[in-house]
Coordinates of C-alpha atoms and ligand atoms in Angstrom, one line a residue:
X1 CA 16.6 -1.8 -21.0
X2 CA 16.6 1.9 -20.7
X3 CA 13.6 4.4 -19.6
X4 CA 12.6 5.1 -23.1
X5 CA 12.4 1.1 -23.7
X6 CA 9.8 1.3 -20.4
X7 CA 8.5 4.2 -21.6
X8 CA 7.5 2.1 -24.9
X9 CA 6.2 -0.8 -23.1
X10 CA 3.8 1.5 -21.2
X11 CA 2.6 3.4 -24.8
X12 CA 1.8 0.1 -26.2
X13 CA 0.3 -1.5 -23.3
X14 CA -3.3 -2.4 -24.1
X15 CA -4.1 -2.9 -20.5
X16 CA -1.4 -2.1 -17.7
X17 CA -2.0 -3.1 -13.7
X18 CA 0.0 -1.7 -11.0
X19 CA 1.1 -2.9 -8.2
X20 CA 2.3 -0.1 -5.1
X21 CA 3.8 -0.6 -1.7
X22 CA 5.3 1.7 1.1
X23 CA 7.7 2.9 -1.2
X24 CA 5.1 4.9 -3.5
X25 CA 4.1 7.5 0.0
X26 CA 7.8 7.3 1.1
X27 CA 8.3 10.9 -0.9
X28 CA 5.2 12.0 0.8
X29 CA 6.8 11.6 4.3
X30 CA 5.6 8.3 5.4
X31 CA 7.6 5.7 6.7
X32 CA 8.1 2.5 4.9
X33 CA 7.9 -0.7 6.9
X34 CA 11.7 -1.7 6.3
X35 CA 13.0 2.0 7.7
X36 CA 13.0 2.6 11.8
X37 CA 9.6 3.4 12.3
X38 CA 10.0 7.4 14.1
X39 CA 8.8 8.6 17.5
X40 CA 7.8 6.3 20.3
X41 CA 7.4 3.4 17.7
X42 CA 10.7 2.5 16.9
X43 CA 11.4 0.4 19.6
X44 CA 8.7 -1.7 18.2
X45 CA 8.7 -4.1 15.5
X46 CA 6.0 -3.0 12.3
X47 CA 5.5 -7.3 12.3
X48 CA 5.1 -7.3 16.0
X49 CA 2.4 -4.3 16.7
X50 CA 0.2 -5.3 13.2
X51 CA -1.0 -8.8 13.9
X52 CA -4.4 -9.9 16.4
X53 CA -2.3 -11.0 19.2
X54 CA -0.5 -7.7 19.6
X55 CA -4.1 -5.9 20.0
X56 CA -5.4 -9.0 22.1
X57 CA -2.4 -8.1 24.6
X58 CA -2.9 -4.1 24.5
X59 CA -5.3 -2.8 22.3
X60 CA -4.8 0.9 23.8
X61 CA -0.8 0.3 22.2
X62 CA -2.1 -1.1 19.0
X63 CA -4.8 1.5 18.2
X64 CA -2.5 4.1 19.5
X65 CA -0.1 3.1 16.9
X66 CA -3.0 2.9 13.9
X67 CA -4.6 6.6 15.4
X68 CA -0.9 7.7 15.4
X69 CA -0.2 6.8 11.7
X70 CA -4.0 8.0 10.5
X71 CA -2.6 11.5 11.6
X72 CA 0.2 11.2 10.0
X73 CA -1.4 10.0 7.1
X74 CA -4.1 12.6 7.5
X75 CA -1.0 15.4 7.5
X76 CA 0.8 14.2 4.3
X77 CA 0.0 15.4 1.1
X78 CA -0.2 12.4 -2.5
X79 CA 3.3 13.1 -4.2
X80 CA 4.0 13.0 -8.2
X81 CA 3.4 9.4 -8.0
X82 CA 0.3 9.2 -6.8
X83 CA -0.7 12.1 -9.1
X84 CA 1.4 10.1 -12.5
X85 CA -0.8 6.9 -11.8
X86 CA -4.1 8.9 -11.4
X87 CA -3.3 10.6 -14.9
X88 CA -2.2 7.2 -16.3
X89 CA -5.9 5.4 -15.2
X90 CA -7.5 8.8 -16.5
X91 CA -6.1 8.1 -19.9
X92 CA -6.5 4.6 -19.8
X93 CA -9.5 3.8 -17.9
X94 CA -8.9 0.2 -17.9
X95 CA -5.7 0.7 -16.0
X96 CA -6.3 -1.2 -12.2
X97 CA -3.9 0.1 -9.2
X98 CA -3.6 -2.5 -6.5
X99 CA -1.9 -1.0 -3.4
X100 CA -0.8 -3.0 -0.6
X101 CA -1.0 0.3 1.7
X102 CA -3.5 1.2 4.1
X103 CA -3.3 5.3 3.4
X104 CA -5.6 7.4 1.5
X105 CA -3.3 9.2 -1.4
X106 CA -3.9 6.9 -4.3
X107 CA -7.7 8.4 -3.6
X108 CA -6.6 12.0 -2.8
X109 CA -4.7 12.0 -6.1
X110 CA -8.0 10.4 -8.2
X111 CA -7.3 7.0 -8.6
X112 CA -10.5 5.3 -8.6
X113 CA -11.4 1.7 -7.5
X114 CA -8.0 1.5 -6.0
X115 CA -7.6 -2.4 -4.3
X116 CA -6.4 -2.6 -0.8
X117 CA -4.9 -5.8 -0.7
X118 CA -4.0 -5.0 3.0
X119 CA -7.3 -2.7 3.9
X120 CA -7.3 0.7 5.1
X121 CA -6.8 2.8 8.5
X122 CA -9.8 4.3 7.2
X123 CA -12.4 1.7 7.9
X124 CA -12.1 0.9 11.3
X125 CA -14.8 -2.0 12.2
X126 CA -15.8 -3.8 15.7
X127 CA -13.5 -6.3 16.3
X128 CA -16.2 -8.8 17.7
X129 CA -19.7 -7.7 15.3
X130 CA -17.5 -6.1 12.0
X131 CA -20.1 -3.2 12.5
X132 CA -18.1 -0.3 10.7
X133 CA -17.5 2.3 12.9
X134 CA -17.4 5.9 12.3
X135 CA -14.4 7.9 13.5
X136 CA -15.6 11.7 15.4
X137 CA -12.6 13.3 13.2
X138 CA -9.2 13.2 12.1
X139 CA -6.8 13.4 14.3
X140 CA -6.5 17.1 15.6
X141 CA -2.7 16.6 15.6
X142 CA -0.3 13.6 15.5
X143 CA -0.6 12.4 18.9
X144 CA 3.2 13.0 20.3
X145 CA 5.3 10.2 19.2
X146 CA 1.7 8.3 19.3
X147 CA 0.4 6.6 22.9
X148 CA -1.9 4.4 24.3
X149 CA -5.5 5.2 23.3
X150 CA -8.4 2.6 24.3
X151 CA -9.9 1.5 21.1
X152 CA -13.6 3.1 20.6
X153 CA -16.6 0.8 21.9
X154 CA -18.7 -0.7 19.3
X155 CA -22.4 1.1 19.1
X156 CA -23.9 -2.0 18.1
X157 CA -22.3 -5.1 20.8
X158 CA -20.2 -3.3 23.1
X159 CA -17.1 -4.8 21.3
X160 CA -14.0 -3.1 20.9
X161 CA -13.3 -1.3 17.5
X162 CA -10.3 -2.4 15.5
X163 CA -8.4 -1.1 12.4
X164 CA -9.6 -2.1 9.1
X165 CA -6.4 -3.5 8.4
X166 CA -5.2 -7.1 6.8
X167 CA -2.9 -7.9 10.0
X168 CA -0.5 -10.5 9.3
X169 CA -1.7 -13.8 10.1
X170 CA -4.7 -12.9 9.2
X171 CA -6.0 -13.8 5.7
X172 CA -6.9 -11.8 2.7
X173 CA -10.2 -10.7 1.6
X174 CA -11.1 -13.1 -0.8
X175 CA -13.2 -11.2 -3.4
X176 CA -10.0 -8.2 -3.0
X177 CA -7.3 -11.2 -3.8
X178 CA -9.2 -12.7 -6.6
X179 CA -9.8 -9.2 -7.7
X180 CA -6.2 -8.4 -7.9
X181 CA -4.9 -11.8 -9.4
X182 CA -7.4 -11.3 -12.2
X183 CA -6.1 -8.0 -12.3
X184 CA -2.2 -9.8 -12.2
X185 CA -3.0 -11.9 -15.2
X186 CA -5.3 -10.5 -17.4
X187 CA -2.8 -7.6 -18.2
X188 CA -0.3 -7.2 -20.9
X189 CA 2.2 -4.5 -18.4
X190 CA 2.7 -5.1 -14.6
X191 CA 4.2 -2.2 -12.9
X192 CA 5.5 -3.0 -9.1
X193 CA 6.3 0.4 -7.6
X194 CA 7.8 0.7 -4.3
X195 CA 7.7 -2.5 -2.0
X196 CA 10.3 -4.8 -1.3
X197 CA 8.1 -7.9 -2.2
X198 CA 8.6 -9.5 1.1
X199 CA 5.0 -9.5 2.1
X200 CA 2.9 -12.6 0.8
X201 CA 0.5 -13.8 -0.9
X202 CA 0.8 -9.9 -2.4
X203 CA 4.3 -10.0 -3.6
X204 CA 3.3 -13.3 -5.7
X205 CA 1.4 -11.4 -8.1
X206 CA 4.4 -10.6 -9.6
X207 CA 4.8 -14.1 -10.5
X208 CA 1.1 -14.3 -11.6
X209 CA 1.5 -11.7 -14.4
X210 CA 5.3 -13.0 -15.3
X211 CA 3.3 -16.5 -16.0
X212 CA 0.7 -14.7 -17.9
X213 CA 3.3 -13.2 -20.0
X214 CA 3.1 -9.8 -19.3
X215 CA 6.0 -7.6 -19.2
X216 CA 7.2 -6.9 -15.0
X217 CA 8.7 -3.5 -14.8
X218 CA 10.0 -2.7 -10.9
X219 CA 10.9 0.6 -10.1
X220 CA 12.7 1.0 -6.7
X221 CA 15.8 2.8 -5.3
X222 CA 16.8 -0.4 -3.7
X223 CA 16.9 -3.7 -4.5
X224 CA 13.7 -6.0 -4.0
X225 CA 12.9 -9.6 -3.4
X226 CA 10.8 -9.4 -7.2
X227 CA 14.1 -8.6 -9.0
X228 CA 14.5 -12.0 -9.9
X229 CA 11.2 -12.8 -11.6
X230 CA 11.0 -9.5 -13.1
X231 CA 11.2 -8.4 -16.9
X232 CA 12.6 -4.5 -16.4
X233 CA 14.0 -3.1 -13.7
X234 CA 14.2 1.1 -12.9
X235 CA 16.2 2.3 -10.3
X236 CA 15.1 4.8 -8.4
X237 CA 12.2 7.1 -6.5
X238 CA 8.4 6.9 -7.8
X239 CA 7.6 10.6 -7.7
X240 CA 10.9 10.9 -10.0
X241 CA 10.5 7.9 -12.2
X242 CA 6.9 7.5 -12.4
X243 CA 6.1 11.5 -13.9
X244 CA 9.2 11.4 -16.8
X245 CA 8.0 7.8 -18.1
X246 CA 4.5 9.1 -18.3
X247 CA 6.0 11.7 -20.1
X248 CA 7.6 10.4 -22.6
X249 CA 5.1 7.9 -22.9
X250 CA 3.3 10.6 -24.3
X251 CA 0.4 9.4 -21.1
X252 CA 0.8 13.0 -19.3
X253 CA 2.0 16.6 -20.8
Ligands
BV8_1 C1 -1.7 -14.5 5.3 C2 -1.5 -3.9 6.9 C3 -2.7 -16.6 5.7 C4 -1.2 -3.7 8.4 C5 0.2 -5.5 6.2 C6 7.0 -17.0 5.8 C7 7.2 -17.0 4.5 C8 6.2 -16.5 3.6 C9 5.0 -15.9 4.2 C10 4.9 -15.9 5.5 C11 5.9 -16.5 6.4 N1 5.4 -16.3 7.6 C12 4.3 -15.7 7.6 C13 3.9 -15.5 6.4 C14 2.7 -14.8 5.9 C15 2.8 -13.3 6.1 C16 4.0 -12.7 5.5 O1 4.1 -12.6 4.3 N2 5.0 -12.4 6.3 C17 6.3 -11.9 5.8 C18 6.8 -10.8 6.7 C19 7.3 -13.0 5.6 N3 1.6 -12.8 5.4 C20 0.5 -12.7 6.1 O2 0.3 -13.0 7.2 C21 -0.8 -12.4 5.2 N4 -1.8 -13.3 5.5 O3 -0.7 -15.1 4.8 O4 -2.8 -15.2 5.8 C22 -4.0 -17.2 6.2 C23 -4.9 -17.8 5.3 C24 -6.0 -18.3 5.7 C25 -6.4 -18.2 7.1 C26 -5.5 -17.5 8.0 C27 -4.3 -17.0 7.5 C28 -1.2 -11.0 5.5 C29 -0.1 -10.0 5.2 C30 -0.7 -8.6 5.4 C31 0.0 -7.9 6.6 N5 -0.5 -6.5 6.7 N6 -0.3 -4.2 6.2 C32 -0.5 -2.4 8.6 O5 -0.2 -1.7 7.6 O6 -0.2 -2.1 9.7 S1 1.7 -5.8 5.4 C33 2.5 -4.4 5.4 O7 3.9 -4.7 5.3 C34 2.2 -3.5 4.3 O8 0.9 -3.5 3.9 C35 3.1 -4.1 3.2 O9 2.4 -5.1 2.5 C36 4.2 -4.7 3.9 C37 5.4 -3.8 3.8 O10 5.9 -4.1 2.5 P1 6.2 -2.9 1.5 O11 5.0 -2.2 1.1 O12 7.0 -3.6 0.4 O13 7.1 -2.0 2.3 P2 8.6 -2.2 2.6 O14 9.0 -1.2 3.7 O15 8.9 -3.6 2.9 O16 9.4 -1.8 1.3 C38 9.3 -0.5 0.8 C39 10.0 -0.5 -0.5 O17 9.9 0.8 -1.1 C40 11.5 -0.9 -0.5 O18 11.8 -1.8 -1.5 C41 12.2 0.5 -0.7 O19 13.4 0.4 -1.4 C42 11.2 1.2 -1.6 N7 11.2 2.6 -1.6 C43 11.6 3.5 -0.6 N8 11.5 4.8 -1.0 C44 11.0 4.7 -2.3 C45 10.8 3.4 -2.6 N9 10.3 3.0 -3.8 C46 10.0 4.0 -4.7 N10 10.2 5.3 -4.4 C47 10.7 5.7 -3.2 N11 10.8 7.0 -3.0
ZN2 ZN1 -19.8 -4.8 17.6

């Protein structure tokens, strides 16, 4: 199967979902789970630092790390991808992006209703109460390498504020699952863009949509753990991929 076969699959799609991991920001400078994570955090394990027990033992670490990655988030810019995906929901409305990444730059680039399967660093809540909590700012700058910052106090109980992540261990929002498994198997086209497909019960919604009988198109540089239930397969980076397929999809100009 060649681009322009892809590129067909997406022109004739009645209703396409699209499913995005780490890979989709990599081109925007933001590390992926699988590379060494930069600055004071490699020494530390992605699987290790993002689960409740890690921010039972030192919160200051944990929301450290979380504060440390909002700046970086805060500091990186959506890349073609991002912007291919907003033009393909603007042309097709009924298009659905489900992201399993906690950043901001499906939104910056104008998806809408974009499902965070695994939350986002920007809805930090009290770990004891679940009263949101308001951050003062963005970080001013990337704290250096990132270090230990005590976790804001909770307004309403006193309780310590945690990230509004999905940590693993910790399950799934269930109205956001069933959300994206409707999503999985109600369309016709399942792009999966960027993730390696280790991560579950997200990576299964490549199986969903295969069972439904849409078409599963993975575009990656790398091999990926949804290569074997997949339909297509693209090699290579999002922000290059994503923008040319669109293109001669006759989606974007
Ligand atoms: C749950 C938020 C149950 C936090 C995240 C053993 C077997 C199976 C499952 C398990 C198991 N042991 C434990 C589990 C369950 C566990 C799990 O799946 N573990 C894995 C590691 C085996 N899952 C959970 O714990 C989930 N919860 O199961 O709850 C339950 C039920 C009821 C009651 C109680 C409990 C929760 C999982 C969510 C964890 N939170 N994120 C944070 O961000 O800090 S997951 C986090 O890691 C990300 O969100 C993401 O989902 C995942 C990383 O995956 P990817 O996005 O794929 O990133 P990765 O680096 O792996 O790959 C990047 C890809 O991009 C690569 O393929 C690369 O080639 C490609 N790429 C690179 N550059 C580009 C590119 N692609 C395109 N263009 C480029 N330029
Ligand atoms: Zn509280």
């Amino acid at each position: 199967m060649t681009a322009a076969d892809i590129a067909d699959l997406i022109y004739r799609s009645k209703k396409t979902t699209v499913l995005t991991g780490a890979g989709i920001s990599a081109e925007s400078g933001l590390a992926t789970f699988r590379d060494a994570l930069t600055g004071l955090w490699e020494r530390f394990d992605a699987e290790q630092l993002a689960t409740p027990e890690a921010f039972e033992r030192d919160p200051a670490l944990v929301w450290g790390w979380y504060e440390w990655r909002r700046a970086k988030v805060a500091m990186a810019e959506p890349n073609e991808a991002h912007r291919a995906l907003a033009q393909l929901q603007a042309a097709r409305p009924q298009t659905i992006v489900v992201t399993q990444n906690v950043d901001d730059l499906h939104e910056r680039a104008g998806s809408r209703n974009v499902m965070h399967l695994h939350g986002s660093l920007f809805a930090p809540r009290c770990a004891r109460c679940g009263q949101r909590h308001v951050f003062a700012a963005t970080p001013a700058m990337e704290p250096e390498g990132g270090r230990h910052i005590a976790p804001p106090v909770c307004v309403a109980c006193g309780g310590k504020v945690r990230p509004g992540v999905v940590w693993f261990g910790e399950p799934l929002s269930p109205t956001t699952w069933s959300k994206a498994e409707a999503a999985a198997a109600n369309c016709d086209l399942l792009m999966v863009v960027g993730t390696s497909g280790l991560v579950q019960p997200a990576a299964n919604l490549a199986s969903i949509g295969r069972r439904a009988g849409a078409f599963v198109v993975v575009i990656d540089p790398h091999p990926t753990a949804i290569d074997a239930i997949c339909t297509h397969r693209l090699q290579g980076k999002a922000g290059e991929v994503l923008p040319r397929l669109l293109q001669q999809a006759r989606i974007i100009a």
